[in-house]
């Protein structure tokens, strides 16, 4: 769930710890201070009076400083922060009831103790499958950690690992190629594992700003943006679902090779080994640099294997870079972009239909999804519910066995040639709804994101498509889009995009502008165009109630010029604002949108949505 949406659910007291941390970071002059101050300048009472949308924007501007703040918390090594963060960053754990979180915490400690026992046995057993070189790596790391932790006791101080010692220990673990799970196990072979009261756990996580806790709902929330930061802190470069998507393309001998390297039981099933690799925190970069290739592969062969994995397996043809490192970084960046994008790849209605029909065909799917993503709800196959957890259609299909997918495809008449998962997604695509969900991407003329979301369109068609989608949205708002009157008014030189007929010779004129550039900044040209439309309408004795300009965003200069204009009754609406207003309207009591709400220079989304909810 996005940070802004979580903040909307909470009271001021529940947000207080988080706000204090951001305030503290701002007071230390972060690198994006200028942009932050421009947001804060609209409020006289500081950060606490800033709306949730802008708090979310400020958080994105201080994300690197927040990451450093979390890293500092790891110096207190008895707080089990590694264990707790590994729980809350797992796919599906971003929303949890307190009792469910308590159960996951108990299970994590039990597993940790059991795995620690197995590790100690492997240390002592000469016949264990743990290789001599791996035992050596473990012993080196353990000896260094033991010294760092206990040297304070020698000097009659509390045992502690300083920031300098921690940085050396982390460097050592990286060069020894240890996974996060291996590091964690060795750490807790030295540190005592003690269960902390769950209320104390929640309080400590809340105080450092990584979770929100709703007392009313008894629920923990972890924002999607926070999960990405915490993954970086734990050096897990991609979400579990993307890791899995990559691993399932590898043959079992390669999976066994990775399992052997990281002390994972190779007797387990193929899917169990994949989950162990993912949950074990084997670094994704290390995996793609060293572990997925046949023994003895040279650099050229490795590049070829990685290219084939991305192009044929992951259907990514836009991998950048010439070196292996550059290609891997490009793949990680691709997965980050896919995760940040709120669009689903098919429409919401299509997602619901897919889930319903999958459930009818595949017995046990609901329980499989619950188990895989550690979800507490009894029935989870609902699009809106899963999207709150950032679980998309592709993430569900990745979990289904190949034979089951083939059976499903045959039963529902899905195209069988080519990639099964892409064919299923294409089959459940609702084109109009999909375009509407990508309305902002159309406004920004973002062809790459549109393509990734299943929309193939020529760049030359995006302007017309944006106009068509805007028309659909205003129709959904209950307005009369009068093409006949518009065509009567239009001349060779003056072609209005859209016209709303309010009756009694009153109209609203709508102009739609797409732009690749951030901050639409062409007021002089667009104002001449709109004034020309205005003159044509006035000559026909029509009263112009409002002129609306829709664009992806507007620069500060554009807004200022608009405020200074005295000849037009012009309001500016961003594409995202219009779409969010349309969504809020669907659940309101109105059958036609009250156009009097369009009274700001820049339409205030929050104010209008509040007005619609009354």
Coordinates of C-alpha atoms in Angstrom, one line a residue:
X1 CA 0.0 0.0 0.0
X2 CA 1.3 3.4 -0.9
X3 CA 2.5 5.8 1.8
X4 CA -0.1 8.4 1.0
X5 CA -2.9 5.9 1.2
X6 CA -1.7 4.6 4.6
X7 CA -1.4 8.2 6.0
X8 CA -5.0 8.9 4.9
X9 CA -6.1 6.0 7.2
X10 CA -4.3 7.2 10.3
X11 CA -4.8 9.8 13.0
X12 CA -2.2 12.5 13.8
X13 CA -0.9 10.6 16.9
X14 CA -0.3 7.4 14.8
X15 CA 1.8 9.4 12.3
X16 CA 3.7 11.4 15.0
X17 CA 6.9 9.2 15.2
X18 CA 7.3 9.1 11.4
X19 CA 6.8 12.9 11.1
X20 CA 9.3 13.6 13.9
X21 CA 12.0 11.5 12.1
X22 CA 11.4 13.3 8.8
X23 CA 11.5 16.7 10.6
X24 CA 14.8 15.7 12.2
X25 CA 16.2 14.7 8.8
X26 CA 15.1 18.0 7.3
X27 CA 16.8 20.0 10.1
X28 CA 20.1 18.4 9.1
X29 CA 20.0 20.0 5.6
X30 CA 19.4 16.9 3.3
X31 CA 20.6 17.1 -0.3
X32 CA 17.1 17.9 -1.7
X33 CA 16.4 20.7 0.9
X34 CA 15.5 23.2 -1.8
X35 CA 12.7 21.0 -3.2
X36 CA 11.5 20.2 0.3
X37 CA 11.3 23.9 1.3
X38 CA 9.3 24.7 -1.8
X39 CA 6.7 22.1 -0.6
X40 CA 6.8 23.4 3.0
X41 CA 6.5 27.0 1.9
X42 CA 2.8 26.5 1.3
X43 CA 2.3 25.7 5.0
X44 CA 2.9 28.2 7.8
X45 CA 2.8 25.6 10.6
X46 CA 5.5 23.3 9.4
X47 CA 5.5 19.6 8.4
X48 CA 2.6 18.6 10.7
X49 CA 0.1 20.7 8.7
X50 CA 1.3 19.5 5.3
X51 CA -1.2 17.2 3.5
X52 CA -0.5 13.5 3.1
X53 CA 0.3 13.7 -0.6
X54 CA 3.1 16.2 0.1
X55 CA 4.4 14.3 3.1
X56 CA 4.8 11.4 0.6
X57 CA 6.6 13.6 -1.8
X58 CA 9.0 14.9 0.9
X59 CA 9.7 11.3 2.0
X60 CA 10.8 10.4 -1.5
X61 CA 13.1 13.4 -1.4
X62 CA 14.8 12.2 1.8
X63 CA 14.8 8.5 1.1
X64 CA 18.6 8.2 1.1
X65 CA 18.9 10.0 4.4
X66 CA 16.1 7.8 5.9
X67 CA 18.0 4.7 4.7
X68 CA 21.1 6.0 6.6
X69 CA 18.9 6.5 9.7
X70 CA 17.8 2.9 9.6
X71 CA 21.4 1.7 9.1
X72 CA 22.4 3.5 12.3
X73 CA 19.7 1.5 14.2
X74 CA 21.5 -1.7 13.3
X75 CA 24.4 -0.8 15.6
X76 CA 22.1 -1.8 18.5
X77 CA 22.6 -5.5 17.6
X78 CA 20.4 -6.9 20.4
X79 CA 17.2 -5.3 19.0
X80 CA 16.7 -8.1 16.5
X81 CA 16.1 -5.5 13.7
X82 CA 17.5 -7.9 11.1
X83 CA 14.9 -10.6 12.1
X84 CA 12.0 -8.1 12.2
X85 CA 12.8 -6.3 8.9
X86 CA 13.2 -9.7 7.2
X87 CA 9.6 -10.4 8.2
X88 CA 8.0 -7.0 7.2
X89 CA 9.7 -6.8 3.8
X90 CA 8.5 -10.2 2.6
X91 CA 5.8 -10.1 -0.1
X92 CA 2.4 -10.0 1.5
X93 CA 3.5 -8.7 5.0
X94 CA 2.9 -5.0 4.4
X95 CA -0.5 -5.2 6.2
X96 CA -0.8 -7.3 9.3
X97 CA -3.0 -7.6 12.3
X98 CA -1.1 -7.6 15.6
X99 CA -1.8 -11.2 16.4
X100 CA -0.7 -12.3 12.9
X101 CA 2.5 -10.4 13.2
X102 CA 3.1 -12.0 16.6
X103 CA 2.6 -15.4 15.1
X104 CA 5.1 -14.7 12.2
X105 CA 7.6 -13.4 14.8
X106 CA 7.3 -16.6 16.9
X107 CA 7.7 -18.7 13.8
X108 CA 10.8 -16.8 12.7
X109 CA 12.5 -17.3 16.1
X110 CA 11.6 -21.0 16.1
X111 CA 13.0 -21.4 12.5
X112 CA 16.1 -19.4 13.5
X113 CA 16.8 -21.6 16.5
X114 CA 16.2 -24.8 14.5
X115 CA 18.5 -23.6 11.7
X116 CA 21.1 -22.5 14.2
X117 CA 21.2 -26.0 15.7
X118 CA 21.7 -27.5 12.2
X119 CA 24.5 -25.0 11.5
X120 CA 26.3 -25.9 14.7
X121 CA 26.0 -29.6 13.8
X122 CA 27.5 -28.9 10.3
X123 CA 30.4 -27.1 12.0
X124 CA 31.2 -30.2 14.2
X125 CA 30.3 -33.0 11.7
X126 CA 33.3 -33.8 9.5
X127 CA 30.9 -35.7 7.1
X128 CA 28.5 -32.8 6.6
X129 CA 27.8 -31.6 3.1
X130 CA 29.2 -28.3 4.0
X131 CA 32.4 -27.9 2.0
X132 CA 35.8 -27.3 3.7
X133 CA 36.1 -23.9 2.0
X134 CA 32.6 -22.9 3.2
X135 CA 33.3 -24.0 6.7
X136 CA 36.5 -21.9 6.6
X137 CA 34.4 -18.8 5.4
X138 CA 31.9 -19.3 8.2
X139 CA 34.7 -19.7 10.8
X140 CA 36.5 -16.5 9.6
X141 CA 33.3 -14.5 9.8
X142 CA 32.3 -15.9 13.2
X143 CA 35.7 -15.3 14.7
X144 CA 35.8 -11.6 13.5
X145 CA 32.2 -11.1 14.8
X146 CA 33.1 -12.6 18.1
X147 CA 36.1 -10.3 18.6
X148 CA 34.1 -7.2 17.6
X149 CA 31.3 -8.1 20.0
X150 CA 33.3 -9.2 23.0
X151 CA 36.3 -6.8 23.0
X152 CA 34.2 -4.3 24.9
X153 CA 33.8 -6.8 27.7
X154 CA 37.5 -7.0 28.1
X155 CA 37.5 -3.2 28.7
X156 CA 34.7 -3.5 31.2
X157 CA 32.0 -2.0 28.8
X158 CA 28.7 -3.4 27.5
X159 CA 29.1 -5.7 24.5
X160 CA 28.5 -3.6 21.4
X161 CA 29.6 -3.5 17.8
X162 CA 30.5 0.1 16.8
X163 CA 29.7 1.6 13.4
X164 CA 33.3 1.2 12.2
X165 CA 33.4 -2.5 13.3
X166 CA 30.0 -3.0 11.6
X167 CA 31.2 -1.6 8.3
X168 CA 34.2 -4.0 8.4
X169 CA 32.0 -7.0 9.3
X170 CA 29.6 -6.1 6.4
X171 CA 32.6 -5.8 4.0
X172 CA 33.9 -9.2 5.1
X173 CA 30.5 -10.9 4.7
X174 CA 30.2 -9.5 1.2
X175 CA 33.6 -10.7 0.1
X176 CA 33.0 -14.1 1.6
X177 CA 29.8 -14.3 -0.5
X178 CA 27.6 -15.0 2.5
X179 CA 23.8 -14.7 2.2
X180 CA 21.8 -12.7 4.7
X181 CA 20.4 -15.9 6.2
X182 CA 24.0 -17.3 6.7
X183 CA 25.0 -14.0 8.3
X184 CA 22.0 -14.0 10.6
X185 CA 22.6 -17.5 11.7
X186 CA 26.3 -16.9 12.6
X187 CA 25.3 -13.6 14.3
X188 CA 22.9 -15.4 16.6
X189 CA 25.3 -18.2 17.3
X190 CA 27.1 -15.5 19.3
X191 CA 24.3 -13.3 20.4
X192 CA 21.6 -14.8 22.7
X193 CA 18.2 -15.1 21.0
X194 CA 15.5 -13.8 23.3
X195 CA 11.8 -13.3 22.5
X196 CA 10.8 -9.7 22.9
X197 CA 7.2 -8.8 23.9
X198 CA 5.2 -8.1 20.7
X199 CA 4.0 -4.7 22.0
X200 CA 7.6 -3.7 22.6
X201 CA 8.5 -4.9 19.1
X202 CA 5.7 -2.8 17.5
X203 CA 6.7 0.2 19.6
X204 CA 10.4 0.0 18.6
X205 CA 9.6 -0.4 14.9
X206 CA 7.1 2.5 15.1
X207 CA 9.6 4.7 16.9
X208 CA 12.2 4.3 14.2
X209 CA 9.6 5.1 11.6
X210 CA 9.5 1.8 9.6
X211 CA 5.9 0.8 10.4
X212 CA 2.6 2.5 11.2
X213 CA 0.3 1.1 13.8
X214 CA -3.5 1.7 13.8
X215 CA -4.7 1.2 17.3
X216 CA -8.3 1.4 16.1
X217 CA -7.8 -1.4 13.6
X218 CA -5.1 -3.2 15.6
X219 CA -3.2 -3.3 12.3
X220 CA 0.4 -2.8 11.2
X221 CA 1.1 -1.0 7.9
X222 CA 4.4 -0.9 6.0
X223 CA 4.4 1.5 3.0
X224 CA 5.6 0.2 -0.3
X225 CA 8.1 3.0 -0.4
X226 CA 9.4 1.9 3.0
X227 CA 9.7 -1.7 2.0
X228 CA 12.0 -0.7 -0.9
X229 CA 14.3 1.2 1.5
X230 CA 14.4 -1.6 4.0
X231 CA 15.3 -4.1 1.3
X232 CA 18.2 -1.9 0.4
X233 CA 19.3 -1.8 4.0
X234 CA 19.1 -5.6 4.1
X235 CA 20.9 -5.7 0.7
X236 CA 18.1 -7.5 -1.0
X237 CA 18.1 -5.8 -4.4
X238 CA 14.7 -7.1 -5.7
X239 CA 11.4 -8.1 -4.3
X240 CA 10.8 -11.9 -3.7
X241 CA 8.4 -12.1 -6.6
X242 CA 11.0 -10.9 -9.1
X243 CA 13.6 -13.1 -7.6
X244 CA 11.3 -16.1 -8.0
X245 CA 10.4 -15.0 -11.5
X246 CA 14.1 -15.2 -12.4
X247 CA 14.9 -18.5 -10.5
X248 CA 12.1 -20.5 -12.0
X249 CA 13.7 -20.0 -15.4
X250 CA 16.8 -21.9 -14.3
X251 CA 17.2 -25.7 -14.7
X252 CA 17.5 -27.8 -11.5
X253 CA 21.2 -28.6 -11.8
X254 CA 21.9 -24.8 -11.6
X255 CA 19.5 -24.5 -8.6
X256 CA 21.3 -27.4 -6.9
X257 CA 24.6 -25.6 -7.6
X258 CA 23.3 -22.4 -5.8
X259 CA 21.8 -24.5 -3.0
X260 CA 25.1 -26.3 -2.4
X261 CA 27.0 -23.0 -2.3
X262 CA 24.7 -21.6 0.5
X263 CA 24.2 -24.7 2.6
X264 CA 20.6 -25.4 1.4
X265 CA 19.4 -29.1 1.4
X266 CA 19.5 -30.3 -2.2
X267 CA 17.1 -33.2 -1.4
X268 CA 14.2 -30.8 -1.1
X269 CA 11.8 -30.3 -4.1
X270 CA 12.7 -27.9 -6.9
X271 CA 10.2 -25.2 -5.7
X272 CA 11.2 -25.7 -2.0
X273 CA 14.9 -25.0 -3.0
X274 CA 13.9 -21.9 -4.9
X275 CA 12.0 -20.5 -1.8
X276 CA 15.0 -21.4 0.4
X277 CA 17.3 -19.4 -1.9
X278 CA 14.9 -16.4 -1.9
X279 CA 14.3 -16.4 1.9
X280 CA 17.9 -17.1 2.6
X281 CA 18.9 -13.7 1.2
X282 CA 21.4 -14.9 -1.4
X283 CA 22.3 -11.6 -3.0
X284 CA 20.6 -11.2 -6.4
X285 CA 23.7 -9.6 -7.9
X286 CA 26.0 -12.3 -6.7
X287 CA 23.6 -14.9 -8.1
X288 CA 23.7 -13.3 -11.6
X289 CA 27.4 -12.6 -11.5
X290 CA 28.6 -16.1 -10.4
X291 CA 25.9 -18.7 -9.6
X292 CA 23.6 -19.2 -12.6
X293 CA 26.3 -20.4 -15.1
X294 CA 27.7 -23.7 -16.0
X295 CA 31.1 -24.4 -14.3
X296 CA 33.9 -23.0 -16.3
X297 CA 31.8 -20.5 -18.3
X298 CA 33.9 -17.6 -19.6
X299 CA 32.7 -13.9 -19.6
X300 CA 31.3 -14.1 -23.2
X301 CA 29.3 -17.2 -22.3
X302 CA 28.0 -15.6 -19.1
X303 CA 26.8 -12.5 -21.1
X304 CA 25.1 -14.7 -23.6
X305 CA 23.4 -16.7 -20.9
X306 CA 22.2 -13.6 -19.1
X307 CA 20.9 -12.0 -22.3
X308 CA 18.9 -15.1 -23.1
X309 CA 17.5 -15.3 -19.6
X310 CA 16.3 -11.7 -19.9
X311 CA 15.1 -11.7 -23.5
X312 CA 13.6 -15.2 -23.9
X313 CA 12.7 -15.9 -20.3
X314 CA 11.8 -12.6 -18.7
X315 CA 10.7 -11.0 -22.0
X316 CA 12.9 -7.9 -21.4
X317 CA 14.6 -6.7 -24.6
X318 CA 15.7 -3.4 -23.3
X319 CA 18.6 -4.5 -21.1
X320 CA 21.3 -1.7 -21.0
X321 CA 25.0 -2.0 -20.6
X322 CA 27.9 -3.9 -22.2
X323 CA 29.5 -5.4 -19.0
X324 CA 27.9 -8.1 -16.9
X325 CA 27.6 -5.7 -13.9
X326 CA 25.9 -3.1 -16.1
X327 CA 23.4 -5.6 -17.5
X328 CA 22.6 -6.8 -13.9
X329 CA 22.1 -3.3 -12.7
X330 CA 19.8 -2.6 -15.7
X331 CA 17.7 -5.7 -14.8
X332 CA 17.4 -4.6 -11.2
X333 CA 16.4 -1.1 -12.3
X334 CA 13.8 -2.7 -14.6
X335 CA 12.2 -4.7 -11.7
X336 CA 12.3 -1.5 -9.5
X337 CA 10.3 0.4 -12.2
X338 CA 7.8 -2.4 -12.6
X339 CA 7.3 -2.5 -8.8
X340 CA 6.9 1.3 -8.5
X341 CA 4.3 1.4 -11.3
X342 CA 0.8 1.2 -9.8
X343 CA -0.7 -0.2 -13.0
X344 CA -1.6 -3.9 -13.0
X345 CA -0.9 -5.0 -16.6
X346 CA -4.5 -5.9 -17.2
X347 CA -7.6 -4.0 -16.0
X348 CA -8.9 -4.5 -12.4
X349 CA -12.1 -6.1 -13.8
X350 CA -9.9 -8.4 -15.9
X351 CA -7.8 -9.3 -12.7
X352 CA -11.0 -10.2 -10.8
X353 CA -12.2 -12.4 -13.7
X354 CA -8.8 -14.1 -13.9
X355 CA -8.8 -14.9 -10.2
X356 CA -12.4 -16.2 -10.2
X357 CA -11.7 -18.5 -13.2
X358 CA -8.3 -19.7 -11.8
X359 CA -10.1 -20.6 -8.5
X360 CA -12.7 -22.5 -10.4
X361 CA -10.1 -24.6 -12.2
X362 CA -7.3 -25.0 -9.7
X363 CA -8.3 -26.5 -6.3
X364 CA -6.3 -25.2 -3.4
X365 CA -5.2 -22.0 -5.2
X366 CA -6.6 -19.7 -2.5
X367 CA -4.7 -21.6 0.2
X368 CA -1.6 -21.6 -1.9
X369 CA -1.7 -17.8 -2.3
X370 CA -2.4 -17.4 1.4
X371 CA 0.6 -19.5 2.4
X372 CA 3.0 -18.1 -0.2
X373 CA 2.3 -14.5 0.8
X374 CA 1.6 -15.2 4.5
X375 CA -1.9 -13.6 4.3
X376 CA -4.3 -13.8 7.3
X377 CA -7.6 -13.4 5.5
X378 CA -9.5 -16.6 4.7
X379 CA -10.4 -15.7 1.1
X380 CA -7.8 -13.7 -0.7
X381 CA -8.5 -14.0 -4.4
X382 CA -9.8 -10.5 -4.8
X383 CA -8.1 -7.9 -7.1
X384 CA -8.5 -4.9 -4.8
X385 CA -7.3 -6.8 -1.8
X386 CA -4.2 -8.3 -3.5
X387 CA -3.3 -4.9 -5.0
X388 CA -3.1 -3.4 -1.5
X389 CA -0.4 -5.9 -0.9
X390 CA 1.2 -5.0 -4.3
X391 CA 0.5 -8.5 -5.6
X392 CA -0.3 -8.3 -9.3
X393 CA -1.7 -10.9 -11.8
X394 CA 1.8 -11.9 -13.1
X395 CA 2.9 -12.6 -9.4
X396 CA 0.0 -15.0 -9.1
X397 CA 0.6 -16.8 -12.4
X398 CA 4.3 -17.2 -11.5
X399 CA 3.3 -19.5 -8.6
X400 CA 1.2 -21.9 -10.7
X401 CA 2.8 -25.1 -11.9
X402 CA 3.4 -25.4 -15.6
X403 CA 0.9 -28.4 -16.0
X404 CA -1.8 -26.5 -14.2
X405 CA -1.3 -23.5 -16.4
X406 CA -1.6 -25.6 -19.5
X407 CA -4.8 -27.1 -18.2
X408 CA -6.2 -23.7 -17.5
X409 CA -5.2 -22.4 -20.9
X410 CA -7.0 -25.2 -22.7
X411 CA -10.2 -24.9 -20.5
X412 CA -10.6 -21.2 -21.2
X413 CA -9.6 -21.0 -24.8
X414 CA -6.4 -19.0 -24.2
X415 CA -3.9 -18.8 -27.1
X416 CA -1.4 -21.7 -26.8
X417 CA 1.5 -20.6 -29.0
X418 CA 4.2 -18.6 -27.3
X419 CA 4.6 -17.7 -23.6
X420 CA 1.8 -19.1 -21.5
X421 CA 1.8 -16.3 -18.9
X422 CA 1.8 -13.5 -21.4
X423 CA -1.0 -15.2 -23.4
X424 CA -3.1 -15.5 -20.2
X425 CA -2.6 -11.8 -19.4
X426 CA -3.5 -10.8 -22.9
X427 CA -6.6 -12.9 -22.7
X428 CA -7.9 -11.1 -19.7
X429 CA -7.0 -7.6 -20.9
X430 CA -9.9 -5.1 -20.9
X431 CA -8.5 -2.5 -23.3
X432 CA -10.6 0.6 -22.3
X433 CA -10.2 0.0 -18.6
X434 CA -6.5 -0.7 -19.1
X435 CA -6.0 2.5 -20.9
X436 CA -7.8 4.4 -18.2
X437 CA -5.6 2.8 -15.5
X438 CA -2.6 4.1 -17.6
X439 CA -4.2 7.6 -18.1
X440 CA -1.2 9.4 -16.5
X441 CA 1.3 7.4 -18.5
X442 CA -0.6 8.4 -21.7
X443 CA -0.4 12.0 -20.5
X444 CA 3.3 11.7 -20.0
X445 CA 3.7 10.0 -23.4
X446 CA 5.6 7.2 -21.6
X447 CA 5.8 4.6 -24.3
X448 CA 8.1 2.2 -22.4
X449 CA 5.8 2.0 -19.3
X450 CA 2.8 1.6 -21.6
X451 CA 4.4 -1.3 -23.4
X452 CA 5.4 -3.0 -20.1
X453 CA 1.7 -2.6 -19.0
X454 CA 0.5 -4.4 -22.1
X455 CA -0.5 -1.3 -24.3
X456 CA 1.0 -1.1 -27.8
X457 CA 0.4 2.3 -29.3
X458 CA 2.2 4.6 -31.7
X459 CA 3.6 7.8 -30.2
X460 CA 1.8 9.8 -32.9
X461 CA -1.5 8.5 -31.5
X462 CA -1.0 9.4 -27.9
X463 CA -2.5 13.0 -28.1
X464 CA -5.7 11.7 -29.6
X465 CA -5.8 8.8 -27.1
X466 CA -5.4 11.2 -24.2
X467 CA -8.3 13.3 -25.5
X468 CA -10.5 10.1 -26.0
X469 CA -9.8 8.9 -22.4
X470 CA -10.5 12.4 -21.0
X471 CA -13.8 12.3 -22.7
X472 CA -14.6 8.9 -21.2
X473 CA -13.7 10.2 -17.7
X474 CA -16.0 13.3 -18.0
X475 CA -18.8 11.1 -19.3
X476 CA -18.4 8.9 -16.3
X477 CA -18.7 12.1 -14.2
X478 CA -22.2 12.5 -15.6
X479 CA -21.5 15.4 -18.0
X480 CA -23.0 15.8 -21.5
X481 CA -20.1 15.9 -23.9
X482 CA -21.8 17.6 -26.9
X483 CA -19.9 16.8 -30.1
X484 CA -22.6 18.4 -32.2
X485 CA -22.3 21.8 -30.6
X486 CA -18.5 21.5 -30.5
X487 CA -18.4 20.8 -34.3
X488 CA -20.8 23.8 -35.0
X489 CA -18.4 26.1 -33.1
X490 CA -15.1 24.7 -34.4
X491 CA -13.5 26.5 -37.3
X492 CA -10.5 25.6 -39.5
X493 CA -8.2 27.4 -37.0
X494 CA -10.1 26.9 -33.8
X495 CA -10.6 23.2 -32.9
X496 CA -11.7 22.6 -29.3
X497 CA -10.8 19.2 -27.8
X498 CA -14.0 18.7 -25.7
X499 CA -17.1 20.7 -24.9
X500 CA -19.5 20.1 -22.0
X501 CA -23.1 21.3 -22.6
X502 CA -24.6 22.3 -19.2
X503 CA -27.9 23.5 -20.8
X504 CA -29.3 27.0 -20.9
X505 CA -26.5 28.1 -23.3
X506 CA -23.8 27.4 -20.6
X507 CA -20.7 25.4 -21.5
X508 CA -17.4 24.2 -20.2
X509 CA -14.5 24.0 -22.6
X510 CA -11.8 21.4 -22.1
X511 CA -8.3 21.3 -23.6
X512 CA -6.1 18.3 -23.3
X513 CA -2.3 18.5 -23.4
X514 CA 0.3 15.6 -23.3
X515 CA 3.9 16.3 -22.5
X516 CA 7.1 14.2 -22.1
X517 CA 8.8 17.0 -20.2
X518 CA 8.2 17.3 -16.5
X519 CA 6.3 20.5 -15.7
X520 CA 4.1 21.8 -18.5
X521 CA 5.4 25.3 -19.2
X522 CA 3.8 26.7 -22.4
X523 CA 1.2 29.2 -21.0
X524 CA 1.6 31.9 -23.6
X525 CA 0.8 29.5 -26.5
X526 CA -2.0 27.6 -24.8
X527 CA -3.6 30.8 -23.5
X528 CA -3.8 32.3 -27.0
X529 CA -5.4 29.0 -28.1
X530 CA -8.0 29.0 -25.3
X531 CA -8.8 32.7 -25.7
X532 CA -9.5 32.0 -29.3
X533 CA -12.0 29.2 -28.3
X534 CA -13.5 31.6 -25.8
X535 CA -14.1 34.3 -28.5
X536 CA -15.8 31.8 -30.8
X537 CA -18.2 30.6 -28.1
X538 CA -19.0 34.2 -26.9
X539 CA -19.9 35.2 -30.5
X540 CA -22.5 32.4 -30.4
X541 CA -24.0 33.9 -27.2
X542 CA -22.8 31.1 -25.1
X543 CA -21.8 31.6 -21.4
X544 CA -18.5 29.9 -20.6
X545 CA -18.8 28.6 -17.0
X546 CA -15.3 27.3 -16.9
X547 CA -12.3 26.4 -19.1
X548 CA -10.4 23.4 -18.0
X549 CA -6.8 22.5 -19.0
X550 CA -5.8 18.9 -18.4
X551 CA -2.0 18.0 -18.5
X552 CA 0.3 15.6 -16.7
X553 CA 1.6 18.4 -14.5
X554 CA 2.2 22.2 -14.5
X555 CA 5.3 24.1 -13.7
X556 CA 5.3 26.8 -11.0
X557 CA 5.7 29.5 -13.7
X558 CA 2.7 28.2 -15.6
X559 CA 0.6 28.3 -12.5
X560 CA 1.7 31.8 -11.7
X561 CA 0.9 33.0 -15.3
X562 CA -2.5 31.4 -15.0
X563 CA -3.2 33.2 -11.7
X564 CA -2.3 36.5 -13.3
X565 CA -4.6 36.0 -16.3
X566 CA -7.8 38.1 -16.0
X567 CA -9.5 37.3 -19.3
X568 CA -10.3 33.6 -18.7
X569 CA -12.0 31.6 -16.1
X570 CA -9.3 28.9 -16.3
X571 CA -8.6 26.0 -14.0
X572 CA -5.7 23.5 -14.2
X573 CA -6.1 19.8 -13.5
X574 CA -3.3 17.2 -13.6
X575 CA -4.1 13.8 -15.2
X576 CA -3.7 12.0 -11.9
X577 CA -6.0 14.4 -10.0
X578 CA -8.8 14.0 -12.6
X579 CA -8.5 10.2 -12.5
X580 CA -8.6 10.1 -8.7
X581 CA -11.6 12.5 -8.6
X582 CA -13.3 10.1 -11.1
X583 CA -12.7 7.1 -8.8
X584 CA -14.0 9.0 -5.7
X585 CA -17.1 10.0 -7.7
X586 CA -18.0 6.4 -8.3
X587 CA -18.7 5.9 -4.6
X588 CA -20.3 9.3 -4.0
X589 CA -24.0 10.1 -3.7
X590 CA -24.0 12.3 -6.9
X591 CA -25.2 11.2 -10.3
X592 CA -23.6 14.2 -12.0
X593 CA -20.4 15.8 -10.8
X594 CA -21.1 19.3 -9.2
X595 CA -19.0 21.5 -11.5
X596 CA -18.9 24.3 -9.0
X597 CA -16.2 22.3 -7.3
X598 CA -13.9 23.3 -10.2
X599 CA -13.1 26.7 -8.6
X600 CA -9.4 26.6 -7.8
X601 CA -6.6 27.7 -10.2
X602 CA -5.0 24.3 -9.7
X603 CA -7.7 21.9 -8.8
X604 CA -7.3 20.6 -5.2
X605 CA -7.8 16.9 -5.4
X606 CA -8.0 16.4 -1.6
X607 CA -10.7 19.1 -1.1
X608 CA -12.9 17.7 -3.9
X609 CA -12.6 14.1 -2.8
X610 CA -13.6 15.2 0.8
X611 CA -16.6 17.1 -0.7
X612 CA -17.7 14.1 -2.7
X613 CA -17.5 11.8 0.4
X614 CA -19.9 14.0 2.4

